[in-house]
Backbone as a printed PyTorch tensor [residue, N CA C, xyz], in Angstrom:
tensor([[[ -3.0980,  25.1570,  18.4380],
         [ -2.0030,  24.2460,  18.2550],
         [ -1.9290,  23.2560,  19.4220]],

        [[ -2.0390,  23.7540,  20.6310],
         [ -1.9830,  22.8980,  21.8150],
         [ -3.1740,  21.9470,  21.8280]],

        [[ -4.3380,  22.4720,  21.4400],
         [ -5.5440,  21.6520,  21.4160],
         [ -5.3930,  20.5040,  20.4110]],

        [[ -4.8410,  20.8090,  19.2560],
         [ -4.6350,  19.7750,  18.2370],
         [ -3.6590,  18.7170,  18.7350]],

        [[ -2.6360,  19.1370,  19.4500],
         [ -1.6670,  18.1830,  19.9940],
         [ -2.3210,  17.2830,  21.0330]],

        [[ -3.1730,  17.8600,  21.8620],
         [ -3.8850,  17.0460,  22.8610],
         [ -4.8050,  16.0460,  22.1840]],

        [[ -5.5000,  16.5050,  21.1410],
         [ -6.3830,  15.5940,  20.4150],
         [ -5.5830,  14.4670,  19.7740]],

        [[ -4.4430,  14.8100,  19.2240],
         [ -3.6000,  13.7890,  18.6000],
         [ -3.1270,  12.7770,  19.6330]],

        [[ -2.7350,  13.2550,  20.8160],
         [ -2.3110,  12.3430,  21.8800],
         [ -3.4540,  11.4450,  22.3280]],

        [[ -4.6630,  12.0090,  22.4350],
         [ -5.8230,  11.2140,  22.8410],
         [ -6.1230,  10.1420,  21.7960]],

        [[ -6.0590,  10.5130,  20.5300],
         [ -6.2940,   9.5370,  19.4650],
         [ -5.2150,   8.4580,  19.4890]],

        [[ -3.9800,   8.8580,  19.7380],
         [ -2.8820,   7.8980,  19.8230],
         [ -3.0960,   6.9440,  20.9910]],

        [[ -3.5080,   7.4880,  22.1390],
         [ -3.7760,   6.6570,  23.3160],
         [ -4.8580,   5.6280,  23.0020]],

        [[ -5.9060,   6.0810,  22.3310],
         [ -7.0020,   5.1770,  22.0030],
         [ -6.5390,   4.0830,  21.0380]],

        [[ -5.7430,   4.4480,  20.0670],
         [ -5.2270,   3.4530,  19.1270],
         [ -4.3170,   2.4560,  19.8470]],

        [[ -3.5340,   2.9390,  20.8050],
         [ -2.6620,   2.0690,  21.5900],
         [ -3.5100,   1.0780,  22.3880]],

        [[ -4.6150,   1.5520,  22.9930],
         [ -5.5110,   0.6700,  23.7380],
         [ -6.0890,  -0.3970,  22.8220]],

        [[ -6.4790,   0.0150,  21.6390],
         [ -7.0380,  -0.9490,  20.6870],
         [ -5.9930,  -1.9830,  20.2750]],

        [[ -4.7570,  -1.5450,  20.1320],
         [ -3.6830,  -2.4680,  19.7960],
         [ -3.4750,  -3.4770,  20.9250]],

        [[ -3.5140,  -2.9970,  22.1600],
         [ -3.3680,  -3.8970,  23.3070],
         [ -4.4990,  -4.9160,  23.3470]],

        [[ -5.7160,  -4.4550,  23.0750],
         [ -6.8670,  -5.3720,  23.0460],
         [ -6.6620,  -6.4220,  21.9630]],

        [[ -6.1950,  -5.9880,  20.7930],
         [ -5.9670,  -6.9290,  19.6940],
         [ -4.9000,  -7.9540,  20.0750]],

        [[ -3.8300,  -7.5150,  20.7100],
         [ -2.7690,  -8.4400,  21.1260],
         [ -3.2800,  -9.4570,  22.1360]],

        [[ -4.0290,  -8.9650,  23.1270],
         [ -4.5650,  -9.8670,  24.1530],
         [ -5.5160, -10.8800,  23.5310]],

        [[ -6.4030, -10.4030,  22.6710],
         [ -7.3790, -11.2920,  22.0410],
         [ -6.6720, -12.3340,  21.1830]],

        [[ -5.6620, -11.9100,  20.4490],
         [ -4.9140, -12.8400,  19.6060],
         [ -4.2610, -13.9290,  20.4630]],

        [[ -3.6350, -13.5200,  21.5560],
         [ -2.9910, -14.4900,  22.4420],
         [ -3.9780, -15.4830,  23.0260]],

        [[ -5.1250, -14.9810,  23.4630],
         [ -6.1520, -15.8540,  24.0450],
         [ -6.6470, -16.8530,  23.0110]],

        [[ -6.9040, -16.3750,  21.8010],
         [ -7.4170, -17.2520,  20.7520],
         [ -6.3780, -18.2960,  20.3330]],

        [[ -5.1080, -17.9060,  20.2680],
         [ -4.0620, -18.8620,  19.9030],
         [ -3.9230, -19.9400,  20.9730]],

        [[ -4.0300, -19.5290,  22.2570],
         [ -3.9600, -20.5060,  23.3420],
         [ -5.1680, -21.4350,  23.3250]],

        [[ -6.2870, -20.9300,  22.8040],
         [ -7.4970, -21.7470,  22.7310],
         [ -7.4490, -22.7210,  21.5560]],

        [[ -6.3870, -22.6500,  20.7550],
         [ -6.2430, -23.6120,  19.6700],
         [ -6.6200, -23.0770,  18.2990]],

        [[ -6.9180, -21.8190,  18.1890],
         [ -7.2600, -21.2400,  16.8960],
         [ -5.9970, -21.0680,  16.0540]],

        [[ -6.1730, -21.0750,  14.7500],
         [ -5.0520, -20.8360,  13.8420],
         [ -4.6980, -19.3610,  13.8130]],

        [[ -3.6210, -19.0480,  13.1150],
         [ -3.1730, -17.6490,  13.0550],
         [ -4.2010, -16.7390,  12.4070]],

        [[ -4.7720, -17.1960,  11.3100],
         [ -5.7320, -16.3590,  10.5840],
         [ -6.9890, -16.1360,  11.4080]],

        [[ -7.5400, -17.2060,  11.9660],
         [ -8.7620, -17.0760,  12.7690],
         [ -8.5310, -16.1880,  13.9790]],

        [[ -7.4110, -16.3980,  14.6550],
         [ -7.1010, -15.5880,  15.8360],
         [ -6.8830, -14.1350,  15.4410]],

        [[ -6.2310, -13.9140,  14.3120],
         [ -6.0070, -12.5510,  13.8330],
         [ -7.3000, -11.8410,  13.4970]],

        [[ -8.2060, -12.5470,  12.8400],
         [ -9.5040, -11.9430,  12.5110],
         [-10.3010, -11.6250,  13.7680]],

        [[-10.2700, -12.5120,  14.7280],
         [-10.9640, -12.2610,  15.9940],
         [-10.3610, -11.0530,  16.7020]],

        [[ -9.0470, -10.9510,  16.6750],
         [ -8.3700,  -9.8110,  17.3080],
         [ -8.7370,  -8.5090,  16.6070]],

        [[ -8.7900,  -8.5380,  15.2820],
         [ -9.1870,  -7.3280,  14.5430],
         [-10.6240,  -6.9320,  14.8550]],

        [[-11.4880,  -7.9240,  14.9390],
         [-12.8900,  -7.6160,  15.2800],
         [-12.9840,  -6.9920,  16.6670]],

        [[-12.2080,  -7.5210,  17.6050],
         [-12.2370,  -6.9810,  18.9650],
         [-11.7010,  -5.5560,  18.9940]],

        [[-10.6590,  -5.2900,  18.2270],
         [-10.0520,  -3.9560,  18.2340],
         [-10.9230,  -2.9290,  17.5310]],

        [[-11.6940,  -3.3710,  16.5670],
         [-12.5010,  -2.4190,  15.7980],
         [-13.9770,  -2.4700,  16.1550]],

        [[-14.2860,  -3.0930,  17.2830],
         [-15.6960,  -3.1770,  17.6590],
         [-16.2940,  -1.7860,  17.7800]],

        [[-17.5090,  -1.6280,  17.2960],
         [-18.1400,  -0.3030,  17.2340],
         [-18.5720,   0.2080,  18.5990]],

        [[-18.9770,  -0.6560,  19.4710],
         [-19.4810,  -0.2330,  20.7790],
         [-18.4050,  -0.4360,  21.8380]],

        [[-17.4210,   0.3970,  21.8330],
         [-16.3620,   0.3150,  22.8270],
         [-16.3720,   1.6140,  23.6160]],

        [[-16.5560,   1.5400,  24.8910],
         [-16.6430,   2.7030,  25.7680],
         [-17.7330,   3.6730,  25.3190]],

        [[-18.7740,   3.1640,  24.7110],
         [-19.8880,   4.0230,  24.3060],
         [-19.6040,   4.8470,  23.0590]],

        [[-18.4730,   4.6670,  22.4330],
         [-18.1370,   5.4240,  21.2300],
         [-18.4210,   4.5810,  20.0000]],

        [[-18.7340,   5.2470,  18.9400],
         [-18.9170,   4.5590,  17.6720],
         [-17.7560,   4.9150,  16.7580]],

        [[-17.6910,   4.2320,  15.6470],
         [-16.6000,   4.5180,  14.7120],
         [-16.7450,   5.9150,  14.1220]],

        [[-17.9790,   6.4380,  14.0810],
         [-18.1720,   7.8080,  13.5980],
         [-17.5110,   8.8090,  14.5360]],

        [[-17.5700,   8.5350,  15.8600],
         [-16.9060,   9.4270,  16.8200],
         [-15.3980,   9.4520,  16.5790]],

        [[-14.8510,   8.2850,  16.3150],
         [-13.4120,   8.2030,  16.0750],
         [-13.0580,   8.9450,  14.7990]],

        [[-13.8650,   8.7510,  13.7600],
         [-13.6110,   9.4620,  12.5020],
         [-13.7060,  10.9670,  12.7050]],

        [[-14.6800,  11.3830,  13.5020],
         [-14.8480,  12.8120,  13.7850],
         [-13.6100,  13.3560,  14.4960]],

        [[-13.1500,  12.6270,  15.4950],
         [-11.9710,  13.0870,  16.2350],
         [-10.7340,  13.1320,  15.3500]],

        [[-10.5560,  12.1000,  14.5440],
         [ -9.3970,  12.0910,  13.6560],
         [ -9.4790,  13.2000,  12.6110]],

        [[-10.6760,  13.4660,  12.1060],
         [-10.8120,  14.5460,  11.1220],
         [-10.5310,  15.8970,  11.7610]],

        [[-10.8830,  16.0590,  13.0330],
         [-10.5630,  17.3070,  13.7240],
         [ -9.0580,  17.4440,  13.9140]],

        [[ -8.4130,  16.3380,  14.2470],
         [ -6.9700,  16.3770,  14.4400],
         [ -6.2760,  16.7330,  13.1310]],

        [[ -6.7250,  16.1390,  12.0620],
         [ -6.1110,  16.3900,  10.7660],
         [ -6.5120,  17.7590,  10.2280]],

        [[ -7.6380,  18.2710,  10.6750],
         [ -8.0740,  19.5940,  10.2480],
         [ -9.0080,  19.5660,   9.0610]],

        [[ -9.7000,  18.4920,   8.8670],
         [-10.6390,  18.3770,   7.7590],
         [-12.0500,  18.3330,   8.3140]],

        [[-12.9640,  18.7480,   7.5010],
         [-14.3640,  18.6860,   7.9240],
         [-14.8980,  17.2830,   7.6660]],

        [[-15.9550,  16.9130,   8.3550],
         [-16.5280,  15.5760,   8.2470],
         [-17.0740,  15.3030,   6.8520]],

        [[-17.6590,  16.3070,   6.2380],
         [-18.3150,  16.0870,   4.9520],
         [-17.3620,  16.2260,   3.7680]],

        [[-16.1040,  16.4940,   4.0260],
         [-15.1350,  16.6200,   2.9420],
         [-14.7850,  15.2280,   2.4490]],

        [[-14.8650,  15.0450,   1.1590],
         [-14.5740,  13.7510,   0.5570],
         [-13.1140,  13.7160,   0.1350]],

        [[-12.3800,  12.7060,   0.6090],
         [-10.9560,  12.6150,   0.3130],
         [-10.6670,  11.9070,  -1.0010]],

        [[-11.6590,  11.2320,  -1.5690],
         [-11.4040,  10.4800,  -2.7870],
         [-11.3380,  11.4210,  -3.9780]],

        [[-10.3710,  11.1950,  -4.8750],
         [-10.2730,  12.0700,  -6.0420],
         [-11.4420,  11.8460,  -6.9900]],

        [[-11.9130,  12.9070,  -7.5520],
         [-13.0300,  12.8420,  -8.4830],
         [-12.4950,  12.6690,  -9.8970]],

        [[-13.0230,  11.7060, -10.6340],
         [-12.5880,  11.5780, -12.0200],
         [-13.0650,  12.7810, -12.8280]],

        [[-12.1770,  13.2780, -13.6630],
         [-12.4980,  14.4680, -14.4370],
         [-12.8640,  14.0840, -15.8550]],

        [[-13.7840,  13.1970, -16.0060],
         [-14.2010,  12.7910, -17.3330],
         [-13.8090,  11.3570, -17.6210]],

        [[-14.0630,  10.9780, -18.8600],
         [-13.8870,   9.5990, -19.2650],
         [-12.4190,   9.1890, -19.3350]],

        [[-11.5580,  10.1020, -19.6730],
         [-10.1400,   9.7860, -19.8530],
         [ -9.2980,  10.2090, -18.6600]],

        [[ -9.8680,  10.1610, -17.4750],
         [ -9.1460,  10.5910, -16.2820],
         [ -7.8760,   9.7760, -16.0740]],

        [[ -7.9890,   8.4580, -16.1910],
         [ -6.8240,   7.5970, -15.9630],
         [ -5.7320,   7.8930, -16.9820]],

        [[ -6.1290,   8.0910, -18.2400],
         [ -5.1520,   8.3770, -19.2850],
         [ -4.4620,   9.7140, -19.0340]],

        [[ -5.2240,  10.7180, -18.6080],
         [ -4.6440,  12.0320, -18.3200],
         [ -3.6950,  11.9530, -17.1240]],

        [[ -4.1010,  11.2070, -16.1160],
         [ -3.2610,  11.0610, -14.9280],
         [ -1.9650,  10.3340, -15.2770]],

        [[ -2.0780,   9.2860, -16.0940],
         [ -0.9030,   8.5520, -16.5380],
         [  0.0180,   9.4610, -17.3410]],

        [[ -0.5690,  10.3010, -18.1640],
         [  0.2190,  11.2460, -18.9640],
         [  1.0140,  12.1810, -18.0560]],

        [[  0.3730,  12.7000, -17.0020],
         [  1.0570,  13.5840, -16.0590],
         [  2.2180,  12.8640, -15.3690]],

        [[  1.9650,  11.6450, -14.9380],
         [  2.9920,  10.8800, -14.2340],
         [  4.1600,  10.5760, -15.1540]],

        [[  3.8570,  10.1860, -16.3760],
         [  4.9180,   9.8630, -17.3240],
         [  5.7320,  11.1010, -17.6810]],

        [[  5.0820,  12.2620, -17.7590],
         [  5.8090,  13.5010, -18.0460],
         [  6.7950,  13.8060, -16.9230]],

        [[  6.3300,  13.6480, -15.6960],
         [  7.2090,  13.9080, -14.5540],
         [  8.3530,  12.9120, -14.5140]],

        [[  8.0290,  11.6380, -14.7280],
         [  9.0160,  10.5780, -14.6080],
         [ 10.0520,  10.6380, -15.7180]],

        [[  9.6060,  10.7600, -16.9360],
         [ 10.5140,  10.6590, -18.0670],
         [ 11.0830,  12.0030, -18.4890]],

        [[ 10.4990,  13.0790, -18.0460],
         [ 10.9780,  14.3840, -18.4420],
         [ 10.7690,  14.6310, -19.9210]],

        [[  9.6930,  14.0880, -20.4600],
         [  9.4220,  14.2530, -21.8830],
         [  7.9310,  14.3740, -22.1020]],

        [[  7.5340,  14.3550, -23.3330],
         [  6.1360,  14.5010, -23.7000],
         [  5.3490,  13.2970, -23.1950]],

        [[  4.4020,  13.5350, -22.3270],
         [  3.6160,  12.4580, -21.7420],
         [  2.7470,  11.7550, -22.7500]],

        [[  2.2690,  12.4830, -23.7620],
         [  1.4310,  11.8710, -24.7790],
         [  2.2260,  10.8160, -25.5430]],

        [[  3.4870,  11.0890, -25.8010],
         [  4.3320,  10.1130, -26.4890],
         [  4.5030,   8.8720, -25.6260]],

        [[  4.6360,   9.0580, -24.3270],
         [  4.7980,   7.9170, -23.4230],
         [  3.5410,   7.0640, -23.3960]],

        [[  2.3780,   7.7210, -23.3350],
         [  1.1130,   6.9860, -23.3390],
         [  0.9440,   6.2740, -24.6700]],

        [[  1.3120,   6.9460, -25.7560],
         [  1.2170,   6.3610, -27.0880],
         [  2.0890,   5.1090, -27.1710]],

        [[  3.2810,   5.1910, -26.5790],
         [  4.1950,   4.0550, -26.5750],
         [  3.6290,   2.9160, -25.7310]],

        [[  2.9870,   3.2440, -24.6070],
         [  2.3910,   2.2110, -23.7610],
         [  1.2440,   1.4940, -24.4620]],

        [[  0.5930,   2.2010, -25.3940],
         [ -0.5010,   1.5910, -26.1420],
         [ -0.0040,   0.5770, -27.1630]],

        [[  1.3080,   0.4690, -27.3160],
         [  1.8570,  -0.5210, -28.2190],
         [  2.3920,   0.0570, -29.5060]],

        [[  2.3620,   1.3470, -29.6720],
         [  2.8780,   1.9840, -30.8750],
         [  4.3410,   2.3270, -30.6650]],

        [[  5.0730,   2.4510, -31.7830],
         [  6.4780,   2.8080, -31.6440],
         [  6.6070,   4.2900, -31.3670]],

        [[  7.8050,   4.7110, -30.9740],
         [  8.0410,   6.1180, -30.6500],
         [  7.8780,   7.0090, -31.8660]],

        [[  8.0910,   6.4430, -33.0460],
         [  8.1140,   7.2600, -34.2540],
         [  6.7520,   7.3230, -34.9420]],

        [[  5.7370,   6.6110, -34.4270],
         [  4.4080,   6.6240, -35.0320],
         [  3.6800,   7.9360, -34.8370]],

        [[  4.1010,   8.7590, -33.9120],
         [  3.4190,  10.0230, -33.6520],
         [  3.6960,  11.0600, -34.7350]],

        [[  4.7370,  10.8540, -35.5080],
         [  5.0510,  11.8110, -36.5480],
         [  5.9180,  12.9440, -36.0540]],

        [[  6.3390,  12.9220, -34.8420],
         [  7.2260,  13.9410, -34.2900],
         [  8.4240,  13.2420, -33.6950]],

        [[  9.4780,  13.9590, -33.5230],
         [ 10.7110,  13.3610, -33.0230],
         [ 10.6730,  13.2910, -31.5060]],

        [[ 10.1490,  12.1750, -30.9980],
         [ 10.1000,  11.9890, -29.5490],
         [ 11.0000,  10.8450, -29.1290]],

        [[ 11.8290,  10.3640, -30.0520],
         [ 12.7060,   9.2410, -29.7520],
         [ 13.7950,   9.6380, -28.7860]],

        [[ 14.5940,   8.6570, -28.3980],
         [ 15.6360,   8.8890, -27.4120],
         [ 16.8000,   9.6990, -27.9670]],

        [[ 16.9840,   9.6690, -29.3000],
         [ 18.1430,  10.3440, -29.8720],
         [ 18.0680,  11.8510, -29.6950]],

        [[ 16.8780,  12.4220, -29.6900],
         [ 16.7170,  13.8620, -29.6230],
         [ 16.6920,  14.4270, -28.2230]],

        [[ 16.8530,  13.6040, -27.2030],
         [ 16.7620,  14.0990, -25.8280],
         [ 17.6620,  13.2670, -24.9310]],

        [[ 17.8330,  13.7750, -23.7490],
         [ 18.6320,  13.0670, -22.7520],
         [ 17.7730,  11.9570, -22.1430]],

        [[ 18.2800,  10.7270, -22.0300],
         [ 17.4720,   9.6450, -21.4530],
         [ 17.1840,   9.9010, -19.9740]],

        [[ 15.9920,   9.5020, -19.5660],
         [ 15.6020,   9.7040, -18.1750],
         [ 16.3510,   8.7270, -17.2740]],

        [[ 16.2630,   8.9710, -15.9930],
         [ 16.9090,   8.0960, -15.0100],
         [ 16.3330,   6.6910, -15.1160]],

        [[ 15.0240,   6.6220, -15.3070],
         [ 14.3550,   5.3310, -15.4130],
         [ 14.8710,   4.5600, -16.6280]],

        [[ 15.0200,   5.2450, -17.7660],
         [ 15.5160,   4.5840, -18.9680],
         [ 16.9640,   4.1430, -18.7980]],

        [[ 17.7840,   4.9930, -18.1760],
         [ 19.1770,   4.6210, -17.9570],
         [ 19.2810,   3.4130, -17.0390]],

        [[ 18.4230,   3.3600, -16.0150],
         [ 18.4260,   2.2200, -15.1060],
         [ 18.0260,   0.9460, -15.8400]],

        [[ 16.9860,   1.0370, -16.6750],
         [ 16.5670,  -0.1320, -17.4490],
         [ 17.6760,  -0.5900, -18.3870]],

        [[ 18.3710,   0.3800, -19.0130],
         [ 19.4770,   0.0200, -19.8960],
         [ 20.5730,  -0.7150, -19.1330]],

        [[ 20.8840,  -0.2320, -17.9330],
         [ 21.9250,  -0.8760, -17.1290],
         [ 21.5130,  -2.2850, -16.7180]],

        [[ 20.2370,  -2.4380, -16.3520],
         [ 19.7710,  -3.7440, -15.9010],
         [ 19.6910,  -4.7400, -17.0490]],

        [[ 19.4010,  -4.2530, -18.2520],
         [ 19.2620,  -5.1380, -19.4070],
         [ 20.5770,  -5.3310, -20.1620]],

        [[ 21.6150,  -4.6650, -19.7510],
         [ 22.9170,  -4.7520, -20.3980],
         [ 23.5090,  -6.1330, -20.1290]],

        [[ 24.0700,  -6.7640, -21.1580],
         [ 24.6610,  -8.0890, -20.9180],
         [ 25.8370,  -7.9760, -19.9570]],

        [[ 25.9860,  -8.9850, -19.1550],
         [ 27.0350,  -8.9680, -18.1360],
         [ 28.3930,  -9.1120, -18.7970]],

        [[ 29.3110,  -8.2690, -18.3790],
         [ 30.6710,  -8.3190, -18.8910],
         [ 31.5720,  -8.9100, -17.8110]],

        [[ 32.5030,  -9.6860, -18.2360],
         [ 33.4620, -10.2240, -17.2740],
         [ 34.5270,  -9.1800, -17.0430]],

        [[ 34.9260,  -9.0510, -15.8440],
         [ 35.9740,  -8.1030, -15.5240],
         [ 37.3190,  -8.7440, -15.8310]],

        [[ 37.9060,  -8.3330, -16.9390],
         [ 39.1590,  -8.9280, -17.3830],
         [ 40.3110,  -8.5740, -16.4530]],

        [[ 40.2460,  -7.4180, -15.8420],
         [ 41.3180,  -6.9940, -14.9450],
         [ 41.4500,  -7.9660, -13.7840]],

        [[ 40.3210,  -8.3050, -13.1760],
         [ 40.3600,  -9.2360, -12.0480],
         [ 40.8040, -10.6180, -12.5050]],

        [[ 40.3550, -11.0280, -13.7120],
         [ 40.7660, -12.3250, -14.2310],
         [ 42.2730, -12.3710, -14.4460]],

        [[ 42.8460, -11.2780, -14.9670],
         [ 44.2910, -11.2290, -15.1860],
         [ 45.0430, -11.3170, -13.8630]],

        [[ 44.5390, -10.6210, -12.8550],
         [ 45.1820, -10.6730, -11.5390],
         [ 45.1530, -12.0890, -10.9700]],

        [[ 44.0060, -12.7380, -11.1100],
         [ 43.8930, -14.1110, -10.6190],
         [ 44.8670, -15.0360, -11.3450]],

        [[ 44.9980, -14.8470, -12.6570],
         [ 45.9170, -15.6840, -13.4310],
         [ 47.3650, -15.4450, -13.0030]],

        [[ 47.7140, -14.1660, -12.7640],
         [ 49.0690, -13.8590, -12.3240],
         [ 49.3740, -14.5220, -10.9800]],

        [[ 48.4180, -14.4740, -10.0570],
         [ 48.6110, -15.1070,  -8.7480],
         [ 48.7850, -16.6130,  -8.8990]],

        [[ 47.9680, -17.2110,  -9.7640],
         [ 48.0800, -18.6500,  -9.9890],
         [ 49.4500, -19.0100, -10.5580]],

        [[ 49.9530, -18.1830, -11.4730],
         [ 51.2680, -18.4450, -12.0610],
         [ 52.3720, -18.3210, -11.0150]],

        [[ 52.2480, -17.3200, -10.1260],
         [ 53.2440, -17.1550,  -9.0710],
         [ 53.2600, -18.3580,  -8.1400]],

        [[ 52.0810, -18.8390,  -7.7880],
         [ 51.9930, -20.0090,  -6.9170],
         [ 52.6210, -21.2120,  -7.6080]],

        [[ 52.3440, -21.3450,  -8.9010],
         [ 52.9020, -22.4650,  -9.6500],
         [ 54.4260, -22.3650,  -9.7210]],

        [[ 54.9570, -21.1560,  -9.8860],
         [ 56.4090, -20.9680,  -9.9050],
         [ 57.0070, -21.3540,  -8.5600]],

        [[ 56.3420, -20.9470,  -7.4810],
         [ 56.8250, -21.3090,  -6.1450],
         [ 56.8650, -22.8210,  -5.9730]],

        [[ 55.8770, -23.5070,  -6.4970],
         [ 55.8460, -24.9680,  -6.3960],
         [ 57.0010, -25.5830,  -7.1840]],

        [[ 57.2730, -25.0210,  -8.3610],
         [ 58.3780, -25.5400,  -9.1700],
         [ 59.7010, -25.3690,  -8.4380]],

        [[ 59.8720, -24.2320,  -7.7600],
         [ 61.1060, -23.9880,  -7.0140],
         [ 61.2270, -24.9910,  -5.8780]],

        [[ 60.1170, -25.2650,  -5.1990],
         [ 60.1420, -26.2230,  -4.0940],
         [ 60.4670, -27.6320,  -4.5790]],

        [[ 60.1520, -27.9330,  -5.8310],
         [ 60.3620, -29.2760,  -6.3750],
         [ 61.7210, -29.4090,  -7.0890]],

        [[ 62.5700, -28.4950,  -6.8530],
         [ 63.8810, -28.5110,  -7.5180],
         [ 64.5710, -29.8510,  -7.2640]],

        [[ 64.9660, -30.5460,  -8.3360],
         [ 65.5630, -31.8760,  -8.1610],
         [ 66.9070, -31.8500,  -7.4490]],

        [[ 67.6120, -30.7190,  -7.4690],
         [ 68.9140, -30.6570,  -6.8210],
         [ 68.8170, -30.6890,  -5.3090]],

        [[ 67.6930, -30.3190,  -4.7350],
         [ 67.5360, -30.2740,  -3.2880],
         [ 67.0000, -31.5800,  -2.7150]],

        [[ 66.6310, -32.4850,  -3.5490],
         [ 65.9630, -33.6760,  -3.0500],
         [ 66.9070, -34.7950,  -2.6540]],

        [[ 68.2480, -34.7090,  -2.8060],
         [ 69.0780, -35.8400,  -2.4580],
         [ 69.4490, -35.8520,  -1.0530]]])
């Protein structure tokens, strides 16, 4: 545990140094008349240069993988599980999100109606999901708040009454 913390601190220190190099390089390039994009790219190149202090990017990857606890040869990218991987993944996500049959959600995304599946997957047979309720609220036509309008009208009438009292013809002579 202590060793991992030390490695993490060392990696953090190195990243901080690289950030400082990038900042310095950016400032120098901007003072030299370079634009923001050019100076930024130069700063990134300086910060990510492969030959810095005799280390290569593989050394950094090795150190970071040790800190994280993964082996170097472990591949982090997900492997597709066949031709319909994206469809299956979408089905899982839709099931979690909507709290309903994911196949019906995918079927609906394909452009078919909810009732084309031949089973009752419509909204009437289940509680609407949070996402559906939010969409309903956002798509709901705006209603005017009549209560506030009535209050405003009452205030306007009171002000008008006060003006009428001030304009009393008996007080003007």
